PDB file of C-alpha atoms and ligand atoms in Angstrom:
ATOM      1  CA  MET A 215      40.339  63.411  98.389  1.00 78.00           C
ATOM      2  CA  VAL A 216      38.831  66.900  98.551  1.00 84.00           C
ATOM      3  CA  LYS A 217      36.785  67.502 101.710  1.00 86.00           C
ATOM      4  CA  GLN A 218      33.943  69.963 101.330  1.00 89.00           C
ATOM      5  CA  THR A 219      31.209  70.923 103.797  1.00 90.00           C
ATOM      6  CA  ALA A 220      29.989  74.210 102.279  1.00 90.00           C
ATOM      7  CA  GLY A 221      26.858  72.544 100.866  1.00 93.00           C
ATOM      8  CA  ARG A 222      25.767  71.046 104.167  1.00 94.00           C
ATOM      9  CA  ASP A 223      26.813  74.176 106.067  1.00 91.00           C
ATOM     10  CA  ALA A 224      24.698  76.464 103.879  1.00 92.00           C
ATOM     11  CA  LEU A 225      21.876  74.253 102.591  1.00 94.00           C
ATOM     12  CA  GLY A 226      21.909  71.064 104.670  1.00 93.00           C
ATOM     13  CA  ASN A 227      18.434  71.733 106.047  1.00 94.00           C
ATOM     14  CA  PHE A 228      16.902  73.584 103.118  1.00 96.00           C
ATOM     15  CA  ALA A 229      18.139  71.341 100.292  1.00 96.00           C
ATOM     16  CA  PRO A 230      19.819  68.238 101.705  1.00 96.00           C
ATOM     17  CA  LYS A 231      20.140  66.540  98.300  1.00 97.00           C
ATOM     18  CA  PHE A 232      21.800  69.583  96.721  1.00 97.00           C
ATOM     19  CA  ALA A 233      24.117  69.814  99.742  1.00 97.00           C
ATOM     20  CA  GLN A 234      25.043  66.138  99.403  1.00 97.00           C
ATOM     21  CA  LEU A 235      25.659  66.423  95.643  1.00 97.00           C
ATOM     22  CA  ASN A 236      27.821  69.517  96.204  1.00 96.00           C
ATOM     23  CA  ASP A 237      29.925  68.068  99.024  1.00 96.00           C
ATOM     24  CA  ASP A 238      30.083  64.366  98.130  1.00 96.00           C
ATOM     25  CA  VAL A 239      29.795  64.289  94.331  1.00 96.00           C
ATOM     26  CA  LEU A 240      31.117  67.592  92.926  1.00 96.00           C
ATOM     27  CA  PHE A 241      33.940  67.898  95.456  1.00 95.00           C
ATOM     28  CA  GLY A 242      34.146  64.370  96.896  1.00 94.00           C
ATOM     29  CA  GLU A 243      34.202  62.618  93.519  1.00 95.00           C
ATOM     30  CA  VAL A 244      34.788  64.987  90.588  1.00 96.00           C
ATOM     31  CA  TRP A 245      37.318  67.359  92.171  1.00 95.00           C
ATOM     32  CA  SER A 246      38.963  64.373  93.844  1.00 94.00           C
ATOM     33  CA  ARG A 247      39.866  62.545  90.611  1.00 93.00           C
ATOM     34  CA  GLU A 248      43.395  63.872  90.887  1.00 90.00           C
ATOM     35  CA  ASP A 249      44.792  60.926  88.936  1.00 92.00           C
ATOM     36  CA  LYS A 250      42.899  62.236  85.885  1.00 94.00           C
ATOM     37  CA  LEU A 251      43.419  65.957  86.269  1.00 94.00           C
ATOM     38  CA  SER A 252      45.330  67.797  89.001  1.00 93.00           C
ATOM     39  CA  LEU A 253      43.708  70.160  91.492  1.00 94.00           C
ATOM     40  CA  ARG A 254      45.737  72.948  89.923  1.00 94.00           C
ATOM     41  CA  ASP A 255      44.308  72.240  86.462  1.00 96.00           C
ATOM     42  CA  ARG A 256      40.812  71.928  87.901  1.00 97.00           C
ATOM     43  CA  SER A 257      41.207  75.309  89.592  1.00 97.00           C
ATOM     44  CA  MET A 258      42.226  76.884  86.278  1.00 97.00           C
ATOM     45  CA  ILE A 259      39.190  75.408  84.544  1.00 97.00           C
ATOM     46  CA  THR A 260      36.849  76.472  87.333  1.00 97.00           C
ATOM     47  CA  VAL A 261      38.161  80.042  87.533  1.00 97.00           C
ATOM     48  CA  THR A 262      38.016  80.397  83.751  1.00 97.00           C
ATOM     49  CA  THR A 263      34.482  79.015  83.566  1.00 97.00           C
ATOM     50  CA  LEU A 264      33.240  81.284  86.350  1.00 97.00           C
ATOM     51  CA  VAL A 265      34.811  84.330  84.708  1.00 96.00           C
ATOM     52  CA  ALA A 266      33.181  83.394  81.422  1.00 96.00           C
ATOM     53  CA  SER A 267      29.777  83.214  83.087  1.00 95.00           C
ATOM     54  CA  GLY A 268      30.314  86.475  84.936  1.00 93.00           C
ATOM     55  CA  MET A 269      30.090  84.762  88.345  1.00 90.00           C
ATOM     56  CA  VAL A 270      32.403  87.011  90.316  1.00 86.00           C
ATOM     57  CA  ASP A 271      30.614  86.670  93.657  1.00 87.00           C
ATOM     58  CA  SER A 272      31.716  85.068  96.941  1.00 86.00           C
ATOM     59  CA  SER A 273      31.923  81.637  95.292  1.00 90.00           C
ATOM     60  CA  PHE A 274      34.426  83.107  92.839  1.00 94.00           C
ATOM     61  CA  GLN A 275      36.423  84.477  95.753  1.00 92.00           C
ATOM     62  CA  TYR A 276      36.443  80.957  97.237  1.00 93.00           C
ATOM     63  CA  HIS A 277      37.687  79.478  93.959  1.00 96.00           C
ATOM     64  CA  LEU A 278      40.421  82.109  93.638  1.00 95.00           C
ATOM     65  CA  GLU A 279      41.598  81.240  97.151  1.00 92.00           C
ATOM     66  CA  SER A 280      41.527  77.534  96.242  1.00 93.00           C
ATOM     67  CA  ALA A 281      43.461  78.270  93.066  1.00 95.00           C
ATOM     68  CA  LYS A 282      46.153  79.955  95.128  1.00 92.00           C
ATOM     69  CA  LYS A 283      46.238  77.010  97.539  1.00 89.00           C
ATOM     70  CA  ASN A 284      46.458  74.652  94.570  1.00 91.00           C
ATOM     71  CA  GLY A 285      49.653  76.378  93.438  1.00 89.00           C
ATOM     72  CA  ILE A 286      48.570  78.991  90.914  1.00 92.00           C
ATOM     73  CA  THR A 287      50.911  81.940  91.234  1.00 89.00           C
ATOM     74  CA  LYS A 288      50.175  85.639  90.936  1.00 90.00           C
ATOM     75  CA  THR A 289      51.880  85.685  87.515  1.00 90.00           C
ATOM     76  CA  GLU A 290      49.795  82.733  86.342  1.00 94.00           C
ATOM     77  CA  ILE A 291      46.419  84.097  87.482  1.00 96.00           C
ATOM     78  CA  ALA A 292      47.268  87.430  85.809  1.00 96.00           C
ATOM     79  CA  GLU A 293      48.086  85.568  82.584  1.00 97.00           C
ATOM     80  CA  LEU A 294      44.988  83.370  82.859  1.00 97.00           C
ATOM     81  CA  LEU A 295      42.642  86.340  83.303  1.00 97.00           C
ATOM     82  CA  THR A 296      44.355  88.311  80.515  1.00 97.00           C
ATOM     83  CA  HIS A 297      43.917  85.356  78.161  1.00 98.00           C
ATOM     84  CA  ALA A 298      40.322  84.741  79.268  1.00 97.00           C
ATOM     85  CA  ALA A 299      39.451  88.417  78.815  1.00 97.00           C
ATOM     86  CA  PHE A 300      39.567  88.046  75.024  1.00 97.00           C
ATOM     87  CA  TYR A 301      37.124  85.132  75.034  1.00 97.00           C
ATOM     88  CA  ALA A 302      34.949  85.865  78.079  1.00 96.00           C
ATOM     89  CA  GLY A 303      34.736  89.649  77.834  1.00 96.00           C
ATOM     90  CA  TRP A 304      36.844  92.572  78.988  1.00 96.00           C
ATOM     91  CA  PRO A 305      34.553  93.826  81.804  1.00 95.00           C
ATOM     92  CA  LYS A 306      34.335  90.313  83.262  1.00 96.00           C
ATOM     93  CA  ALA A 307      38.123  90.143  83.431  1.00 96.00           C
ATOM     94  CA  TRP A 308      38.228  93.558  85.107  1.00 95.00           C
ATOM     95  CA  ALA A 309      35.800  92.369  87.778  1.00 94.00           C
ATOM     96  CA  ALA A 310      37.835  89.197  88.269  1.00 96.00           C
ATOM     97  CA  PHE A 311      41.105  91.123  88.515  1.00 95.00           C
ATOM     98  CA  ARG A 312      39.704  93.287  91.317  1.00 92.00           C
ATOM     99  CA  MET A 313      39.198  90.165  93.414  1.00 93.00           C
ATOM    100  CA  ALA A 314      42.404  88.434  92.322  1.00 94.00           C
ATOM    101  CA  VAL A 315      44.477  91.451  93.389  1.00 92.00           C
ATOM    102  CA  GLN A 316      43.119  91.066  96.915  1.00 88.00           C
ATOM    103  CA  VAL A 317      43.569  87.288  97.085  1.00 90.00           C
ATOM    104  CA  TRP A 318      47.158  87.229  95.798  1.00 88.00           C
ATOM    105  CA  LYS A 319      48.252  90.324  97.676  1.00 80.00           C
ATOM    106  CA  GLU A 320      47.957  88.565 101.028  1.00 57.00           C
ATOM    107  CA  ASP A 321      50.723  86.073 100.421  1.00 53.00           C
ATOM    108  CA  GLU A 322      53.373  88.615  99.559  1.00 52.00           C
ATOM    109  CA  ALA A 323      56.028  88.241 102.225  1.00 45.00           C
ATOM    110  CA  GLU A 324      56.421  91.929 102.837  1.00 48.00           C
ATOM    111  CA  ALA A 325      53.011  93.446 103.147  1.00 51.00           C
ATOM    112  CA  GLY A 326      52.913  97.205 103.141  1.00 58.00           C
ATOM    113  CA  ALA A 327      52.381 100.156 100.907  1.00 65.00           C
ATOM    114  CA  PRO A 328      51.052  99.076  97.508  1.00 69.00           C
ATOM    115  CA  GLU A 329      52.336 100.754  94.366  1.00 71.00           C
ATOM    116  CA  GLY A 330      51.258 101.644  90.865  1.00 75.00           C
ATOM    117  CA  SER A 331      48.427  99.670  89.313  1.00 77.00           C
ATOM    118  CA  GLU A 332      48.093  97.485  92.401  1.00 78.00           C
ATOM    119  CA  ARG A 333      47.416 100.570  94.503  1.00 84.00           C
ATOM    120  CA  GLU A 334      44.825 101.785  91.962  1.00 84.00           C
ATOM    121  CA  ALA A 335      43.066  98.424  91.839  1.00 83.00           C
ATOM    122  CA  GLY A 336      43.169  98.016  95.611  1.00 87.00           C
ATOM    123  CA  ARG A 337      41.779 101.486  96.188  1.00 90.00           C
ATOM    124  CA  GLU A 338      38.983 100.954  93.674  1.00 88.00           C
ATOM    125  CA  ALA A 339      37.994  97.598  95.176  1.00 87.00           C
ATOM    126  CA  HIS A 340      38.064  99.117  98.659  1.00 92.00           C
ATOM    127  CA  GLU A 341      35.906 102.072  97.626  1.00 92.00           C
ATOM    128  CA  GLN A 342      33.367  99.707  96.073  1.00 88.00           C
ATOM    129  CA  SER A 343      33.074  97.878  99.394  1.00 88.00           C
ATOM    130  CA  MET A 344      32.052 101.074 101.217  1.00 93.00           C
ATOM    131  CA  ILE A 345      29.066 103.459 101.121  1.00 94.00           C
ATOM    132  CA  PHE A 346      31.242 106.520 101.838  1.00 96.00           C
ATOM    133  CA  PRO A 347      33.748 107.961  99.372  1.00 96.00           C
ATOM    134  CA  ILE A 348      37.511 107.731  99.875  1.00 96.00           C
ATOM    135  CA  GLY A 349      37.892 111.425  99.139  1.00 96.00           C
ATOM    136  CA  GLN A 350      41.172 113.219  98.551  1.00 96.00           C
ATOM    137  CA  PRO A 351      44.743 112.562  99.708  1.00 96.00           C
ATOM    138  CA  ASN A 352      44.949 113.673 103.329  1.00 95.00           C
ATOM    139  CA  ASP A 353      47.760 116.158 102.649  1.00 93.00           C
ATOM    140  CA  GLY A 354      46.906 118.461 105.554  1.00 92.00           C
ATOM    141  CA  PHE A 355      47.769 115.770 108.097  1.00 93.00           C
ATOM    142  CA  ALA A 356      50.349 113.822 106.067  1.00 94.00           C
ATOM    143  CA  GLN A 357      53.156 114.868 108.423  1.00 95.00           C
ATOM    144  CA  TYR A 358      51.402 113.011 111.278  1.00 96.00           C
ATOM    145  CA  PHE A 359      50.851 109.791 109.282  1.00 96.00           C
ATOM    146  CA  SER A 360      53.140 106.965 108.143  1.00 94.00           C
ATOM    147  CA  GLY A 361      51.918 106.006 104.668  1.00 94.00           C
ATOM    148  CA  GLN A 362      49.169 107.369 102.441  1.00 94.00           C
ATOM    149  CA  SER A 363      45.804 108.315 103.898  1.00 97.00           C
ATOM    150  CA  TYR A 364      42.690 109.906 102.374  1.00 97.00           C
ATOM    151  CA  LEU A 365      40.013 112.164 103.791  1.00 97.00           C
ATOM    152  CA  ALA A 366      36.348 112.608 102.840  1.00 98.00           C
ATOM    153  CA  PRO A 367      34.333 115.102 104.924  1.00 97.00           C
ATOM    154  CA  VAL A 368      30.927 113.590 105.749  1.00 97.00           C
ATOM    155  CA  SER A 369      29.577 116.324 108.043  1.00 97.00           C
ATOM    156  CA  VAL A 370      31.031 119.806 108.478  1.00 96.00           C
ATOM    157  CA  LYS A 371      28.186 121.249 110.595  1.00 95.00           C
ATOM    158  CA  GLN A 372      27.065 120.568 114.213  1.00 95.00           C
ATOM    159  CA  VAL A 373      29.368 117.567 114.655  1.00 96.00           C
ATOM    160  CA  GLY A 374      32.394 117.138 112.417  1.00 96.00           C
ATOM    161  CA  ILE A 375      32.540 113.690 110.816  1.00 98.00           C
ATOM    162  CA  SER A 376      35.096 112.517 108.254  1.00 98.00           C
ATOM    163  CA  ASN A 377      35.619 109.222 106.524  1.00 98.00           C
ATOM    164  CA  VAL A 378      39.347 108.502 106.820  1.00 98.00           C
ATOM    165  CA  THR A 379      40.932 105.834 104.610  1.00 98.00           C
ATOM    166  CA  PHE A 380      44.335 104.261 105.237  1.00 97.00           C
ATOM    167  CA  GLU A 381      46.099 102.231 102.566  1.00 95.00           C
ATOM    168  CA  PRO A 382      47.723  98.944 103.713  1.00 93.00           C
ATOM    169  CA  GLY A 383      50.393  99.624 106.332  1.00 94.00           C
ATOM    170  CA  CYS A 384      49.319 103.252 106.858  1.00 96.00           C
ATOM    171  CA  ARG A 385      48.673 104.537 110.382  1.00 97.00           C
ATOM    172  CA  ASN A 386      48.734 107.826 112.220  1.00 97.00           C
ATOM    173  CA  ASN A 387      51.226 108.859 114.903  1.00 97.00           C
ATOM    174  CA  TRP A 388      50.477 108.502 118.562  1.00 98.00           C
ATOM    175  CA  HIS A 389      48.249 111.445 119.462  1.00 98.00           C
ATOM    176  CA  VAL A 390      45.870 112.880 122.039  1.00 98.00           C
ATOM    177  CA  HIS A 391      42.572 114.712 121.606  1.00 97.00           C
ATOM    178  CA  TYR A 392      42.287 117.334 124.358  1.00 96.00           C
ATOM    179  CA  ALA A 393      39.385 119.442 125.589  1.00 97.00           C
ATOM    180  CA  LYS A 394      38.562 121.411 128.738  1.00 96.00           C
ATOM    181  CA  SER A 395      35.282 119.480 128.904  1.00 95.00           C
ATOM    182  CA  GLY A 396      33.625 116.958 126.587  1.00 95.00           C
ATOM    183  CA  GLY A 397      35.803 116.193 123.603  1.00 96.00           C
ATOM    184  CA  GLY A 398      37.473 112.991 122.481  1.00 97.00           C
ATOM    185  CA  GLN A 399      36.746 111.023 119.350  1.00 98.00           C
ATOM    186  CA  ILE A 400      34.542 108.167 118.145  1.00 98.00           C
ATOM    187  CA  LEU A 401      35.771 105.833 115.389  1.00 98.00           C
ATOM    188  CA  ILE A 402      33.317 103.730 113.356  1.00 98.00           C
ATOM    189  CA  CYS A 403      34.886 101.279 110.914  1.00 97.00           C
ATOM    190  CA  THR A 404      33.279 101.567 107.478  1.00 97.00           C
ATOM    191  CA  ALA A 405      35.378  99.109 105.449  1.00 95.00           C
ATOM    192  CA  GLY A 406      38.440  96.886 105.495  1.00 94.00           C
ATOM    193  CA  ARG A 407      40.443  95.956 108.550  1.00 95.00           C
ATOM    194  CA  GLY A 408      42.574  98.015 110.884  1.00 97.00           C
ATOM    195  CA  TYR A 409      43.579  98.694 114.456  1.00 98.00           C
ATOM    196  CA  TYR A 410      43.087 101.066 117.352  1.00 98.00           C
ATOM    197  CA  GLN A 411      45.559 101.105 120.218  1.00 97.00           C
ATOM    198  CA  GLU A 412      45.714 102.999 123.492  1.00 97.00           C
ATOM    199  CA  TRP A 413      49.090 103.655 125.080  1.00 97.00           C
ATOM    200  CA  GLY A 414      50.024 100.768 127.402  1.00 95.00           C
ATOM    201  CA  LYS A 415      47.278  98.464 126.075  1.00 95.00           C
ATOM    202  CA  GLU A 416      46.964  95.775 123.398  1.00 94.00           C
ATOM    203  CA  ALA A 417      45.852  96.905 119.916  1.00 96.00           C
ATOM    204  CA  VAL A 418      42.171  96.285 119.154  1.00 96.00           C
ATOM    205  CA  GLU A 419      41.207  95.007 115.712  1.00 96.00           C
ATOM    206  CA  MET A 420      38.532  96.992 113.849  1.00 97.00           C
ATOM    207  CA  ARG A 421      36.200  95.559 111.207  1.00 95.00           C
ATOM    208  CA  PRO A 422      33.205  97.162 109.474  1.00 95.00           C
ATOM    209  CA  GLY A 423      30.625  98.239 112.055  1.00 96.00           C
ATOM    210  CA  ASP A 424      33.058  98.214 114.992  1.00 97.00           C
ATOM    211  CA  VAL A 425      32.938 101.321 117.180  1.00 98.00           C
ATOM    212  CA  VAL A 426      35.656 102.715 119.441  1.00 98.00           C
ATOM    213  CA  ASN A 427      35.093 105.517 121.956  1.00 98.00           C
ATOM    214  CA  ILE A 428      38.262 107.484 122.643  1.00 98.00           C
ATOM    215  CA  PRO A 429      38.062 109.597 125.779  1.00 97.00           C
ATOM    216  CA  GLU A 430      39.576 113.055 125.923  1.00 97.00           C
ATOM    217  CA  GLY A 431      43.237 113.008 126.999  1.00 97.00           C
ATOM    218  CA  VAL A 432      44.015 109.395 126.056  1.00 98.00           C
ATOM    219  CA  LYS A 433      47.149 108.760 123.957  1.00 98.00           C
ATOM    220  CA  HIS A 434      46.367 106.460 121.001  1.00 98.00           C
ATOM    221  CA  TRP A 435      46.794 105.714 117.311  1.00 98.00           C
ATOM    222  CA  HIS A 436      44.620 104.219 114.575  1.00 98.00           C
ATOM    223  CA  GLY A 437      45.380 102.776 111.155  1.00 98.00           C
ATOM    224  CA  ALA A 438      45.249  99.947 108.651  1.00 97.00           C
ATOM    225  CA  ALA A 439      46.375  96.358 109.050  1.00 95.00           C
ATOM    226  CA  PRO A 440      49.696  95.710 107.276  1.00 91.00           C
ATOM    227  CA  ASP A 441      47.978  94.014 104.324  1.00 86.00           C
ATOM    228  CA  ARG A 442      44.519  95.601 104.234  1.00 91.00           C
ATOM    229  CA  TRP A 443      42.875  98.865 103.257  1.00 94.00           C
ATOM    230  CA  PHE A 444      40.941 100.380 106.151  1.00 97.00           C
ATOM    231  CA  SER A 445      38.386 103.166 106.569  1.00 98.00           C
ATOM    232  CA  HIS A 446      36.680 104.635 109.592  1.00 98.00           C
ATOM    233  CA  LEU A 447      34.406 107.527 110.301  1.00 98.00           C
ATOM    234  CA  ALA A 448      36.126 109.884 112.732  1.00 98.00           C
ATOM    235  CA  VAL A 449      33.538 111.713 114.822  1.00 98.00           C
ATOM    236  CA  GLU A 450      34.816 114.815 116.623  1.00 96.00           C
ATOM    237  CA  VAL A 451      33.002 114.775 119.934  1.00 96.00           C
ATOM    238  CA  PRO A 452      32.111 118.411 120.715  1.00 95.00           C
ATOM    239  CA  GLY A 453      34.071 119.868 123.606  1.00 95.00           C
ATOM    240  CA  LYS A 454      35.302 123.109 125.079  1.00 95.00           C
ATOM    241  CA  GLU A 455      38.588 124.350 123.571  1.00 94.00           C
ATOM    242  CA  GLY A 456      39.252 121.121 121.717  1.00 93.00           C
ATOM    243  CA  SER A 457      42.704 120.471 120.257  1.00 94.00           C
ATOM    244  CA  SER A 458      44.890 117.572 119.178  1.00 95.00           C
ATOM    245  CA  GLU A 459      48.515 116.945 120.073  1.00 97.00           C
ATOM    246  CA  TRP A 460      50.514 114.876 117.599  1.00 97.00           C
ATOM    247  CA  LEU A 461      53.360 112.791 119.033  1.00 97.00           C
ATOM    248  CA  GLU A 462      55.897 110.184 117.855  1.00 96.00           C
ATOM    249  CA  PRO A 463      55.198 107.654 115.058  1.00 96.00           C
ATOM    250  CA  VAL A 464      54.162 104.117 116.010  1.00 96.00           C
ATOM    251  CA  SER A 465      57.414 102.157 115.991  1.00 92.00           C
ATOM    252  CA  GLU A 466      58.001  99.451 113.379  1.00 88.00           C
ATOM    253  CA  GLU A 467      58.486  97.070 116.291  1.00 88.00           C
ATOM    254  CA  ASP A 468      55.062  97.766 117.809  1.00 91.00           C
ATOM    255  CA  TYR A 469      53.314  97.814 114.434  1.00 94.00           C
ATOM    256  CA  GLY A 470      55.155  94.674 113.331  1.00 89.00           C
ATOM    257  CA  LYS A 471      53.573  92.731 116.207  1.00 89.00           C
ATOM    258  CA  LEU A 472      50.216  93.066 114.438  1.00 87.00           C
ATOM    259  CA  ARG A 473      51.161  90.798 111.517  1.00 65.00           C
TER     260      ARG A 473
HETATM  261 MN1  LIG B 781      42.457 109.905 117.133  1.00 59.00          MN
END
């Protein structure tokens, strides 16, 4: 039997009857009639129906995750959405694909740098989740990064601020921001999920809105989680004779512990 508490969690006080119908009837009875139609088949019907109605919100995300749990593979969801596109509408399928790419990416054994159309779709979905642009490939600093990063200047006067985006698995080398006085760096996560780590300490996870203050002279790195795009604003704290020293890459062993 399918257990569901989303109705009571979200609407138990506001609409107790709706919550009860959602949890006990829709999920508890209809979804649970597995002898009549399997969970896998029910997921296919639900995903298709939601795509057809253009419902690609958080409930759609939930149903995609259920579909994956109920055994629908990446190949099958791609085929389902391609088929549905002709009947439900091309833009609806596009919107659905953007979410499906994220849901099915996570279960790939070897997370890491995406390629081709998956990279394009992932980048587009990530950019849509953020108020700042991704900008251009960060070629100027590429030698100090493992993986592809992007740079969008946000402020070039008074205080330098850039939005830096890391594709899954991308991170910068260990480095230090020096200054005679003042200096250092502030990171503000704008989208996705990533990490900040100081030498000799545990890595700290960063999610949208999280802020990290990096003092002058502290060896550290920052970058994406192995399976997630990540962006942060990098604020250059004004200082006297500021400079950065770039050191060795973060080892696969250290980065691998984050999975
Ligand atoms: Mn830094």
